[in-house]
Short mmCIF file of C-alpha atoms in Angstrom, two decimals:
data_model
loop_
_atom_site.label_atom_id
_atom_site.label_comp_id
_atom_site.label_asym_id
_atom_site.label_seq_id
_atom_site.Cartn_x
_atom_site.Cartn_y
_atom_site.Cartn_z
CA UNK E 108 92.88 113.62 96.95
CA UNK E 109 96.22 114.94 96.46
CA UNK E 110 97.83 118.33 98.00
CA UNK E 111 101.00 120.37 98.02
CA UNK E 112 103.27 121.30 100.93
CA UNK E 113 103.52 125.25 100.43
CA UNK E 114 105.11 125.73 104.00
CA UNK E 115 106.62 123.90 106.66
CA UNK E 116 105.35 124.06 110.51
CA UNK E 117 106.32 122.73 114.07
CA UNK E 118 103.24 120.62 114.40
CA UNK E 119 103.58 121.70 118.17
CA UNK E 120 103.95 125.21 118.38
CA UNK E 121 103.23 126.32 114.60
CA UNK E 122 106.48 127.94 114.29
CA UNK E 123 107.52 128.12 110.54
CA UNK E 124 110.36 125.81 109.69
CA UNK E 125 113.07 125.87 107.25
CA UNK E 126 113.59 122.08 106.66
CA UNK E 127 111.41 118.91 107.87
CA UNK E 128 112.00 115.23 107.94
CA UNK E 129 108.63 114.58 107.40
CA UNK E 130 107.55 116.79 104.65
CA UNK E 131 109.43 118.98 101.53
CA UNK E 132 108.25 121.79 100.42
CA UNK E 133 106.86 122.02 97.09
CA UNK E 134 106.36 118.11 97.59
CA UNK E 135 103.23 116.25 96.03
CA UNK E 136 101.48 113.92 99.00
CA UNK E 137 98.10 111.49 98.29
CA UNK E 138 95.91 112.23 101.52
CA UNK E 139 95.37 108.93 103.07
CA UNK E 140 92.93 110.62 105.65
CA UNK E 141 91.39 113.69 106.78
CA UNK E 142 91.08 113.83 110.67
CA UNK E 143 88.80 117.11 112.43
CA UNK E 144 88.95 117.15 115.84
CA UNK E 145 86.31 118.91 118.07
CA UNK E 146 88.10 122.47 118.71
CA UNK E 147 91.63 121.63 116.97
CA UNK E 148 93.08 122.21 113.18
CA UNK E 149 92.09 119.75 110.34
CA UNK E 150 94.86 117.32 109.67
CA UNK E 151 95.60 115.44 106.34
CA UNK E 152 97.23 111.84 106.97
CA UNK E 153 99.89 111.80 104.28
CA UNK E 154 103.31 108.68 103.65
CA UNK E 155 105.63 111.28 104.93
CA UNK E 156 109.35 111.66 103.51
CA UNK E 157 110.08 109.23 106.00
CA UNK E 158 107.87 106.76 105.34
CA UNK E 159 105.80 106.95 107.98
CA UNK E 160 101.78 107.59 107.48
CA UNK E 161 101.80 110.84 109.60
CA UNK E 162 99.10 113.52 110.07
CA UNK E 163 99.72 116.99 109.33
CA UNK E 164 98.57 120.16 109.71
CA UNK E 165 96.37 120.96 106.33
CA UNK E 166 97.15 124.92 107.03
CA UNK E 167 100.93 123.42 105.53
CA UNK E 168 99.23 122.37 102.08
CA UNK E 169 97.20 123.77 98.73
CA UNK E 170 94.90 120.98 96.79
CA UNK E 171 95.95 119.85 93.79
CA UNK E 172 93.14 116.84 93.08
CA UNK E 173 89.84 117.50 95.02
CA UNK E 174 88.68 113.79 94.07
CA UNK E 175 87.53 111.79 97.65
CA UNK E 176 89.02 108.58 97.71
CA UNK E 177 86.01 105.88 96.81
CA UNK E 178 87.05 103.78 100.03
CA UNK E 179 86.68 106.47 102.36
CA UNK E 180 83.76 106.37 105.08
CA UNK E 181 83.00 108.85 107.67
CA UNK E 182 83.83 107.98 111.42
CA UNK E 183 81.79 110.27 113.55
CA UNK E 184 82.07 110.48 117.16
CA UNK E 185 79.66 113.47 118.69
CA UNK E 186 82.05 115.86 120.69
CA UNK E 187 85.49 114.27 119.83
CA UNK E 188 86.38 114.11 115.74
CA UNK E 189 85.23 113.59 112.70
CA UNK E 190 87.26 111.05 110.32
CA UNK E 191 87.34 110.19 106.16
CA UNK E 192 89.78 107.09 105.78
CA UNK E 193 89.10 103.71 104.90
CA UNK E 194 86.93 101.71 106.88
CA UNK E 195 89.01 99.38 107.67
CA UNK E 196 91.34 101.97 109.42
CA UNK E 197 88.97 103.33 111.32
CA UNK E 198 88.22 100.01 113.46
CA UNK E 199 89.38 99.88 117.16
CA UNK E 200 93.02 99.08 117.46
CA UNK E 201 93.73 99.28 114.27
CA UNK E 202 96.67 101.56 114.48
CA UNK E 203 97.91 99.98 117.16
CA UNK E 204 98.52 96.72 115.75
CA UNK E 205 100.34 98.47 112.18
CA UNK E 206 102.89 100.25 114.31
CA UNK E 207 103.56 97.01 116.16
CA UNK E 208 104.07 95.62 112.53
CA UNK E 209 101.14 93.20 112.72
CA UNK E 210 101.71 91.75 109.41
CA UNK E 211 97.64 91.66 109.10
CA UNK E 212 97.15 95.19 109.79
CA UNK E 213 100.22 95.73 107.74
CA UNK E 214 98.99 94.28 104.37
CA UNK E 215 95.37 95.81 105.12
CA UNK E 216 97.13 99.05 105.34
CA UNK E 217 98.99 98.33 102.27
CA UNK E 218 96.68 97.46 100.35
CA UNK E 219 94.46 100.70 100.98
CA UNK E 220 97.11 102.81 99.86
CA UNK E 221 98.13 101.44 97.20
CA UNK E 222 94.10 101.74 96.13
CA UNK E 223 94.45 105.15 96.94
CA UNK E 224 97.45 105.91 94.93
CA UNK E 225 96.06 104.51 91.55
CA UNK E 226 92.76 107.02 92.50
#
């Protein structure tokens, strides 16, 4: 799945922005994962311009490849959020140990991406 930024917002208070560290406009982004939580906006999980994987509002982007990753599963939890990403991501502490640069989760994460990206 692939989208376009077409605008650029605080993620905070929605306010329209002119520039963004994260995101460009006009800028091409693979969706890593698609996050709905119970009551809030859907968010796409893109490598922002920083380099950082990073969800976004999806209200910020247009479609450009509707094709669903083949590694994605759905994480459901009743009353909370519904997740696509790769199953691997979705396991308990996951996160956690890539931002502390566990070089496990690290490669795991790298190596789902880069799956993604030849999609």
């Amino acid at each position: 799945m692939k989208v376009r930024c077409i605008k650029l917002l605080d993620e905070s208070t929605g306010d329209t922005l002119e520039t963004s560290s994260w995101l460009s406009l006009e800028s091409v982004y693979h969706v890593l994962s698609v996050n709905m939580e119970d009551g809030a906006a859907v968010k796409f999980q893109l490598m922002s311009d920083n380099g950082t994987p990073a969800f976004h509002n999806a209200n910020q982007f247009e479609i450009v490849s509707n094709i669903i990753p083949a590694r994605w599963v759905i994480n459901f939890v009743a009353g909370s959020h519904v997740e696509l990403s790769p199953k691997l991501w979705s396991e308990p502490g996951f996160w956690e140990s890539y931002f502390d640069g566990e070089p496990e989760a690290v490669s795991l994460f790298d190596t789902e991406k880069e799956i993604i990206f030849q999609e």
